Amino acid sequence: MDTTITTEPAGKRARNGSVILTDRMCEKRVTKRIKLYDRKCPGLYVSITPAGVATLSFKFTDKQTGKQRTGWLGVHNPETVTVEDARSTVYRLKGMGGNALAETFRERKVQQAKRGKTVGEIIDERIEWMKTLVRKPDGEMRPRIETWDNVASHLRRFISPRLGKKIASEVTKHDIATLSNDIVAGKLGVPSVANARHMRRAASGLFNWAAEAGRDYVTASPCVNLPKLDPEHPRTRVLTEDEIRIFWHGLDRDDLPWDRRTRLALKFALVTMLRSGELLAAHRDELFELDGDNPRFDVPLKRVKKRRVIQQPLSDLAVEIIREALRGSNKQYVFASPLGDQPMNRKVMATALRGTKRKNGKTKTPGIFALLGLRPFTPHDLRRTAATLAGDLGFDDAWIAKCLDHAASKKQEQIVPSVTGRVYNHSKRMKEKRAVLDGVAAELRRIIGKPAPATHAETKLRLAA
């Protein structure tokens, strides 16, 4: 771009042709970029572009390097950044001394470089930060954010394609709101309020992290004052008794295309109320007293949603499922993958239920509920079904919540401080949980028409007789 320099801050041309800058000069229209130097304040100048933008700057000599440097003062605005404001700033900076002056602009340049980072660059840095291994309360080294892969997926799928090349400090709440609306409208795939919510949560975490002291990639998060999303309707799918019966016996069919241990894991989810991620990696070392009167399954905190150890009592029906899964196997994992002695993928149960499709949309492997003629449901719906059975049997909601590893907020209509359960009361409520899960097992046996096996005590009595 062509530039016309009206005066220089020093030298004969400056003495012979310097001007006194005024706000009116800064507002003049030009056909090509010009620089006007101020006679009253040596070093101060304004650069005016054909677009009408007037930038006030300050030239000085860095005593450490002996080179001339330029410090940016601001864009001229007759109300907020005037010529007189710029002169005052230059006088103040000169009063700091040469070294301090150079250091001030050096730090400002670093800050400008930070704030010049793109959203894509910050996303990459954020993901690396989340993946970094740190020591957890149980002593193990695991990623700082253990669900980092989910967060990374939301950042890369939703935010990076639209905002990745944009300077992070220039992203506004309107950019986030527009992206959110487009996700809801289906412009980035299937219309989804849930995905818009995931995007907002990931974006909020990203920009709050970027604004933290020491990073300062942005001055504040743009994820504020966003329009409220429509409420998501909670899932209410509960299997009926007939559906439970069809599902249970259907899982025993030999013609199903899914691995036997996958089908046993689905049964185990219904019987124990555990989440997929909690039960699929079940290890022999986590099973206790299978031959005793109080069998249980200890789920380590690293697999639990709330990052706390679950001690889940095992009903006789749950023990039967475990024994079948371990029968004839020397593997250490109860529901071992067909690929070896390793846990199954955490999505295997959901995939088995709904089936798989080819790229052209045609069915590759039919899902279990389609093969059995059942309405679609998810592994989480099995938890809800078991909890509903327990509720219908008259068990207290607080007891059922313990089986689900939910925090009960009330106790006999009295609100209990959250710190009570988090810090002081570490009781596992095994007695109440065992009563609920044994009751669910008995109810399932009634529904599927399968009699309960003789108990350990009854077997001893029969042998003694």
mmCIF file of N, CA and C in Angstrom, residues 191-244:
data_model
loop_
_atom_site.group_PDB
_atom_site.id
_atom_site.type_symbol
_atom_site.label_atom_id
_atom_site.label_comp_id
_atom_site.label_asym_id
_atom_site.label_seq_id
_atom_site.Cartn_x
_atom_site.Cartn_y
_atom_site.Cartn_z
ATOM 1 N N PRO A 191 -30.243 -32.071 13.542
ATOM 2 C CA PRO A 191 -30.679 -31.062 14.520
ATOM 3 C C PRO A 191 -30.625 -31.621 15.934
ATOM 4 N N SER A 192 -30.006 -30.884 16.843
ATOM 5 C CA SER A 192 -29.825 -31.421 18.193
ATOM 6 C C SER A 192 -29.617 -30.317 19.212
ATOM 7 N N VAL A 193 -30.542 -30.218 20.169
ATOM 8 C CA VAL A 193 -30.369 -29.296 21.290
ATOM 9 C C VAL A 193 -29.243 -29.793 22.189
ATOM 10 N N ALA A 194 -29.152 -31.122 22.331
ATOM 11 C CA ALA A 194 -28.104 -31.707 23.184
ATOM 12 C C ALA A 194 -26.714 -31.341 22.661
ATOM 13 N N ASN A 195 -26.512 -31.412 21.341
ATOM 14 C CA ASN A 195 -25.211 -31.064 20.774
ATOM 15 C C ASN A 195 -24.902 -29.584 20.958
ATOM 16 N N ALA A 196 -25.934 -28.736 20.856
ATOM 17 C CA ALA A 196 -25.722 -27.303 21.103
ATOM 18 C C ALA A 196 -25.295 -27.084 22.543
ATOM 19 N N ARG A 197 -25.877 -27.837 23.457
ATOM 20 C CA ARG A 197 -25.504 -27.716 24.864
ATOM 21 C C ARG A 197 -24.071 -28.206 25.090
ATOM 22 N N HIS A 198 -23.704 -29.314 24.433
ATOM 23 C CA HIS A 198 -22.329 -29.818 24.533
ATOM 24 C C HIS A 198 -21.346 -28.782 23.993
ATOM 25 N N MET A 199 -21.699 -28.156 22.857
ATOM 26 C CA MET A 199 -20.818 -27.149 22.260
ATOM 27 C C MET A 199 -20.628 -25.974 23.203
ATOM 28 N N ARG A 200 -21.717 -25.496 23.796
ATOM 29 C CA ARG A 200 -21.625 -24.350 24.709
ATOM 30 C C ARG A 200 -20.755 -24.677 25.914
ATOM 31 N N ARG A 201 -20.926 -25.881 26.459
ATOM 32 C CA ARG A 201 -20.135 -26.262 27.623
ATOM 33 C C ARG A 201 -18.649 -26.343 27.259
ATOM 34 N N ALA A 202 -18.351 -26.919 26.095
ATOM 35 C CA ALA A 202 -16.955 -27.028 25.659
ATOM 36 C C ALA A 202 -16.365 -25.649 25.378
ATOM 37 N N ALA A 203 -17.155 -24.774 24.744
ATOM 38 C CA ALA A 203 -16.676 -23.424 24.433
ATOM 39 C C ALA A 203 -16.445 -22.616 25.706
ATOM 40 N N SER A 204 -17.355 -22.739 26.665
ATOM 41 C CA SER A 204 -17.210 -22.020 27.930
ATOM 42 C C SER A 204 -15.940 -22.460 28.651
ATOM 43 N N GLY A 205 -15.710 -23.772 28.707
ATOM 44 C CA GLY A 205 -14.493 -24.274 29.334
ATOM 45 C C GLY A 205 -13.242 -23.782 28.612
ATOM 46 N N LEU A 206 -13.302 -23.748 27.271
ATOM 47 C CA LEU A 206 -12.158 -23.309 26.469
ATOM 48 C C LEU A 206 -11.810 -21.847 26.738
ATOM 49 N N PHE A 207 -12.808 -20.967 26.665
ATOM 50 C CA PHE A 207 -12.526 -19.531 26.790
ATOM 51 C C PHE A 207 -12.241 -19.120 28.236
ATOM 52 N N ASN A 208 -12.876 -19.772 29.205
ATOM 53 C CA ASN A 208 -12.532 -19.479 30.602
ATOM 54 C C ASN A 208 -11.078 -19.879 30.878
ATOM 55 N N TRP A 209 -10.683 -21.015 30.328
ATOM 56 C CA TRP A 209 -9.295 -21.482 30.470
ATOM 57 C C TRP A 209 -8.341 -20.515 29.773
ATOM 58 N N ALA A 210 -8.735 -20.027 28.583
ATOM 59 C CA ALA A 210 -7.881 -19.122 27.813
ATOM 60 C C ALA A 210 -7.728 -17.762 28.487
ATOM 61 N N ALA A 211 -8.701 -17.399 29.337
ATOM 62 C CA ALA A 211 -8.659 -16.090 30.006
ATOM 63 C C ALA A 211 -7.924 -16.132 31.341
ATOM 64 N N GLU A 212 -7.497 -17.324 31.785
ATOM 65 C CA GLU A 212 -6.849 -17.442 33.085
ATOM 66 C C GLU A 212 -5.515 -16.692 33.102
ATOM 67 N N ALA A 213 -5.147 -16.210 34.283
ATOM 68 C CA ALA A 213 -3.879 -15.501 34.447
ATOM 69 C C ALA A 213 -2.729 -16.400 34.009
ATOM 70 N N GLY A 214 -1.814 -15.826 33.234
ATOM 71 C CA GLY A 214 -0.694 -16.597 32.720
ATOM 72 C C GLY A 214 -0.888 -16.973 31.270
ATOM 73 N N ARG A 215 -2.152 -17.069 30.845
ATOM 74 C CA ARG A 215 -2.440 -17.311 29.424
ATOM 75 C C ARG A 215 -2.888 -16.001 28.784
ATOM 76 N N ASP A 216 -4.003 -15.476 29.263
ATOM 77 C CA ASP A 216 -4.491 -14.170 28.787
ATOM 78 C C ASP A 216 -4.646 -14.120 27.276
ATOM 79 N N TYR A 217 -5.073 -15.260 26.679
ATOM 80 C CA TYR A 217 -5.315 -15.257 25.234
ATOM 81 C C TYR A 217 -6.555 -14.427 24.901
ATOM 82 N N VAL A 218 -7.459 -14.339 25.851
ATOM 83 C CA VAL A 218 -8.638 -13.481 25.724
ATOM 84 C C VAL A 218 -8.805 -12.738 27.049
ATOM 85 N N THR A 219 -9.507 -11.626 27.000
ATOM 86 C CA THR A 219 -9.716 -10.865 28.242
ATOM 87 C C THR A 219 -10.907 -11.386 29.023
ATOM 88 N N ALA A 220 -11.880 -11.977 28.320
ATOM 89 C CA ALA A 220 -13.075 -12.512 28.977
ATOM 90 C C ALA A 220 -13.731 -13.524 28.048
ATOM 91 N N SER A 221 -14.501 -14.402 28.624
ATOM 92 C CA SER A 221 -15.191 -15.417 27.832
ATOM 93 C C SER A 221 -16.378 -14.803 27.096
ATOM 94 N N PRO A 222 -16.563 -15.160 25.818
ATOM 95 C CA PRO A 222 -17.728 -14.673 25.076
ATOM 96 C C PRO A 222 -18.993 -15.491 25.350
ATOM 97 N N CYS A 223 -18.865 -16.530 26.170
ATOM 98 C CA CYS A 223 -20.006 -17.429 26.422
ATOM 99 C C CYS A 223 -20.876 -16.891 27.561
ATOM 100 N N VAL A 224 -21.341 -15.659 27.400
ATOM 101 C CA VAL A 224 -22.168 -15.030 28.425
ATOM 102 C C VAL A 224 -23.417 -14.449 27.770
ATOM 103 N N ASN A 225 -24.482 -14.390 28.562
ATOM 104 C CA ASN A 225 -25.746 -13.805 28.100
ATOM 105 C C ASN A 225 -26.228 -14.429 26.789
ATOM 106 N N LEU A 226 -26.037 -15.747 26.674
ATOM 107 C CA LEU A 226 -26.527 -16.449 25.492
ATOM 108 C C LEU A 226 -28.009 -16.765 25.664
ATOM 109 N N PRO A 227 -28.765 -16.778 24.568
ATOM 110 C CA PRO A 227 -30.186 -17.121 24.699
ATOM 111 C C PRO A 227 -30.355 -18.542 25.218
ATOM 112 N N LYS A 228 -31.350 -18.750 26.039
ATOM 113 C CA LYS A 228 -31.571 -20.069 26.626
ATOM 114 C C LYS A 228 -31.975 -21.076 25.556
ATOM 115 N N LEU A 229 -31.435 -22.286 25.691
ATOM 116 C CA LEU A 229 -31.829 -23.366 24.802
ATOM 117 C C LEU A 229 -33.149 -23.952 25.264
ATOM 118 N N ASP A 230 -33.885 -24.520 24.315
ATOM 119 C CA ASP A 230 -35.120 -25.203 24.692
ATOM 120 C C ASP A 230 -34.790 -26.360 25.623
ATOM 121 N N PRO A 231 -35.626 -26.633 26.602
ATOM 122 C CA PRO A 231 -35.333 -27.739 27.528
ATOM 123 C C PRO A 231 -35.348 -29.078 26.804
ATOM 124 N N GLU A 232 -34.427 -29.947 27.224
ATOM 125 C CA GLU A 232 -34.407 -31.308 26.689
ATOM 126 C C GLU A 232 -35.345 -32.161 27.528
ATOM 127 N N HIS A 233 -36.166 -32.930 26.851
ATOM 128 C CA HIS A 233 -37.103 -33.777 27.567
ATOM 129 C C HIS A 233 -36.380 -35.031 28.056
ATOM 130 N N PRO A 234 -36.429 -35.310 29.350
ATOM 131 C CA PRO A 234 -35.736 -36.489 29.878
ATOM 132 C C PRO A 234 -36.314 -37.776 29.303
ATOM 133 N N ARG A 235 -35.446 -38.748 29.125
ATOM 134 C CA ARG A 235 -35.896 -40.044 28.608
ATOM 135 C C ARG A 235 -36.758 -40.736 29.654
ATOM 136 N N THR A 236 -37.813 -41.360 29.197
ATOM 137 C CA THR A 236 -38.731 -42.038 30.120
ATOM 138 C C THR A 236 -38.948 -43.498 29.730
ATOM 139 N N ARG A 237 -38.104 -44.004 28.821
ATOM 140 C CA ARG A 237 -38.313 -45.373 28.316
ATOM 141 C C ARG A 237 -38.087 -46.389 29.424
ATOM 142 N N VAL A 238 -39.095 -47.174 29.706
ATOM 143 C CA VAL A 238 -39.023 -48.268 30.679
ATOM 144 C C VAL A 238 -39.616 -49.507 30.025
ATOM 145 N N LEU A 239 -38.896 -50.615 30.099
ATOM 146 C CA LEU A 239 -39.399 -51.847 29.494
ATOM 147 C C LEU A 239 -40.564 -52.398 30.310
ATOM 148 N N THR A 240 -41.585 -52.867 29.619
ATOM 149 C CA THR A 240 -42.722 -53.506 30.281
ATOM 150 C C THR A 240 -42.335 -54.927 30.686
ATOM 151 N N GLU A 241 -43.193 -55.573 31.454
ATOM 152 C CA GLU A 241 -42.901 -56.952 31.856
ATOM 153 C C GLU A 241 -42.786 -57.860 30.647
ATOM 154 N N ASP A 242 -43.668 -57.677 29.671
ATOM 155 C CA ASP A 242 -43.602 -58.513 28.459
ATOM 156 C C ASP A 242 -42.296 -58.254 27.709
ATOM 157 N N GLU A 243 -41.891 -56.988 27.635
ATOM 158 C CA GLU A 243 -40.639 -56.661 26.943
ATOM 159 C C GLU A 243 -39.438 -57.236 27.685
ATOM 160 N N ILE A 244 -39.474 -57.188 29.008
ATOM 161 C CA ILE A 244 -38.375 -57.762 29.799
ATOM 162 C C ILE A 244 -38.273 -59.255 29.516
#
